[in-house]
Amino acid sequence: KIFVGRMSAVCLCLLSILIPSLVHSLANTSCDCCHTWHNVSAAKGHWQVTISSVYEGSHFWNSTTCKQMEEAPHAQFNLSSSDIMTYGFQTTDDDTFDVVYTVMIIRTGLEGEKPNYSMNPYNVDNFETNQRKLLINSVGCIFVVSAAGAAQPDIRSNVYNGAMCWWDRVPGIGENFYVDYAFPP
């Protein structure tokens, strides 16, 4: 199991290096809403992706429909190893390069399992009896996304509980985000 898990992560990483134009083929180039386009991929398992604006205005778009994603309170979508999801990032007119947003990816199921998309990492019910609710106790990644300047992404990967998280840059298009988890789950 360890070998298979590592090989799937290695294969996904190699594909991201060898085929950087893949993001261009998935991005909706006829949709002129967005500054950059980003793929989110999983080597295995089921995941919930939450995209949140942290500083300055940001809007996120569904590449398939060319419509802005619902942001109440966060843009969210489900992800599995059989899909590559693509979203667009749009700044507002008064933004500077101080824009910061996060891409949080939490595992909701192992490969072959039915995913539990009803998980809510923001649940603070019974806070007095469960102090850990504000901590990440699931396998996941949080990417803090910003830029030092034009075409200079500044992305920090935060890894939780055995997740494997990485990203790569596709010049002129955007960045791709990848997740996996190590065996044993």
XYZ file of C-alpha atoms in Angstrom:
185
model
C 0.000 0.000 0.000
C 2.801 2.424 0.817
C 4.424 1.841 -2.572
C 1.153 2.330 -4.475
C 0.335 5.525 -2.554
C 3.745 7.020 -3.178
C 3.672 6.009 -6.839
C 0.335 7.762 -7.397
C 1.743 10.953 -5.873
C 4.920 10.644 -7.960
C 2.903 10.068 -11.154
C 0.660 13.087 -10.490
C 3.717 15.217 -9.752
C 5.491 14.055 -12.927
C 2.403 14.774 -15.015
C 2.243 18.266 -13.535
C 5.853 18.845 -14.603
C 5.726 17.152 -18.011
C 2.368 18.547 -19.138
C 2.150 22.129 -17.805
C -0.166 23.097 -20.648
C -2.853 20.857 -19.133
C -4.156 23.803 -17.096
C -4.534 25.810 -20.302
C -6.673 23.106 -21.884
C -8.913 22.957 -18.804
C -9.205 26.717 -18.289
C -12.165 28.343 -19.970
C -10.267 30.647 -22.303
C -13.529 31.984 -23.760
C -14.466 33.243 -20.288
C -12.711 36.612 -19.917
C -13.696 37.127 -16.262
C -10.479 36.071 -14.614
C -6.955 37.180 -13.950
C -5.675 33.609 -13.469
C -6.934 30.010 -13.779
C -6.108 27.191 -11.348
C -6.490 23.411 -11.401
C -7.097 21.463 -8.199
C -6.267 17.740 -8.423
C -6.229 14.758 -6.057
C -4.063 11.683 -6.569
C -6.590 9.575 -4.627
C -9.528 9.934 -2.294
C -12.387 12.398 -1.923
C -11.934 15.986 -0.770
C -13.860 19.170 -0.055
C -12.278 22.367 -1.377
C -13.016 25.702 0.298
C -11.718 28.937 -1.232
C -11.816 32.051 0.958
C -10.792 35.631 0.387
C -8.568 36.784 3.260
C -7.392 40.283 2.340
C -8.773 42.578 -0.359
C -11.599 41.555 -2.660
C -11.455 38.351 -4.643
C -14.022 36.502 -6.706
C -13.836 32.905 -7.857
C -15.389 31.508 -11.031
C -16.468 28.068 -12.199
C -14.533 27.353 -15.395
C -17.238 25.087 -16.827
C -20.150 27.522 -16.532
C -18.229 30.825 -16.606
C -20.292 31.939 -13.606
C -19.092 33.338 -10.312
C -19.061 30.732 -7.543
C -21.331 31.278 -4.546
C -19.271 32.872 -1.770
C -21.632 32.667 1.201
C -19.540 32.383 3.293
C -16.935 30.601 1.119
C -16.690 29.193 -2.397
C -16.776 25.385 -2.125
C -16.718 22.350 -4.373
C -16.107 18.620 -4.064
C -13.073 16.911 -5.555
C -12.180 13.294 -6.254
C -9.279 11.547 -7.920
C -11.341 11.078 -11.090
C -11.777 14.826 -11.686
C -9.613 17.890 -12.122
C -11.510 20.971 -10.982
C -10.620 24.374 -12.423
C -11.508 27.755 -10.980
C -10.769 31.306 -12.044
C -9.503 34.097 -9.785
C -10.722 37.657 -10.326
C -9.527 40.746 -8.508
C -11.625 43.834 -7.890
C -10.827 47.253 -9.375
C -9.277 48.604 -6.160
C -7.024 45.590 -5.461
C -3.275 45.833 -5.162
C -0.758 43.030 -4.955
C -1.718 42.713 -1.286
C -4.467 40.249 -2.265
C -4.433 37.071 -0.165
C -6.794 34.098 -0.356
C -6.729 30.504 0.862
C -7.446 27.175 -0.778
C -8.358 24.691 1.973
C -8.623 21.037 0.918
C -9.920 18.548 3.512
C -10.165 14.800 2.877
C -13.740 13.532 3.159
C -13.150 9.908 2.171
C -10.501 7.375 1.246
C -10.184 6.036 -2.289
C -13.004 3.520 -2.798
C -15.101 4.884 0.082
C -18.244 6.939 -0.162
C -17.250 10.537 0.670
C -18.675 12.369 3.686
C -19.158 15.837 2.196
C -21.293 16.910 5.154
C -18.176 17.462 7.266
C -17.929 21.041 8.526
C -14.458 22.091 9.700
C -15.946 25.369 10.957
C -18.350 23.658 13.397
C -17.988 25.181 16.850
C -21.006 23.542 18.518
C -20.267 22.505 22.088
C -17.095 24.585 22.103
C -16.710 24.199 25.886
C -16.601 20.393 25.670
C -14.600 20.102 22.469
C -11.752 22.611 22.307
C -10.238 20.900 19.242
C -13.021 21.984 16.864
C -11.017 25.052 15.868
C -7.990 22.920 14.997
C -7.544 20.849 11.862
C -7.922 17.206 12.858
C -8.616 15.920 9.332
C -6.097 15.109 6.627
C -5.761 18.239 4.537
C -3.890 21.153 3.062
C -4.259 24.887 3.288
C -2.569 26.912 0.573
C -2.146 30.613 1.359
C -2.109 32.308 -2.045
C -0.665 35.746 -2.755
C 1.764 37.386 -5.156
C 4.934 39.399 -4.680
C 4.190 41.154 -7.989
C 3.014 40.465 -11.521
C 3.656 36.807 -12.441
C 5.382 36.239 -9.077
C 3.193 33.866 -7.042
C 3.912 33.607 -3.325
C 2.148 30.448 -2.142
C 2.609 28.720 1.212
C 1.557 25.090 1.683
C 0.387 24.088 5.141
C 0.170 20.330 5.642
C -2.068 18.618 8.215
C -2.167 15.036 9.500
C -0.399 13.096 6.757
C -1.566 15.019 3.702
C 0.811 15.599 0.825
C 0.397 19.065 -0.675
C 2.225 20.736 -3.531
C 1.684 23.302 -6.249
C 3.276 24.377 -9.486
C 3.221 27.469 -11.659
C 2.035 27.577 -15.259
C 3.416 30.827 -16.712
C 0.773 33.070 -18.213
C -2.115 30.969 -16.839
C -1.932 30.441 -13.052
C -0.993 27.787 -10.538
C -2.089 24.181 -10.011
C -2.745 22.689 -6.571
C -2.320 18.980 -5.786
C -3.293 16.816 -2.814
C -2.719 13.232 -1.764
C -2.423 11.308 1.477
C 0.111 8.820 2.728
C -0.634 5.218 3.624
C -1.734 4.072 6.083
C -4.714 6.440 6.065
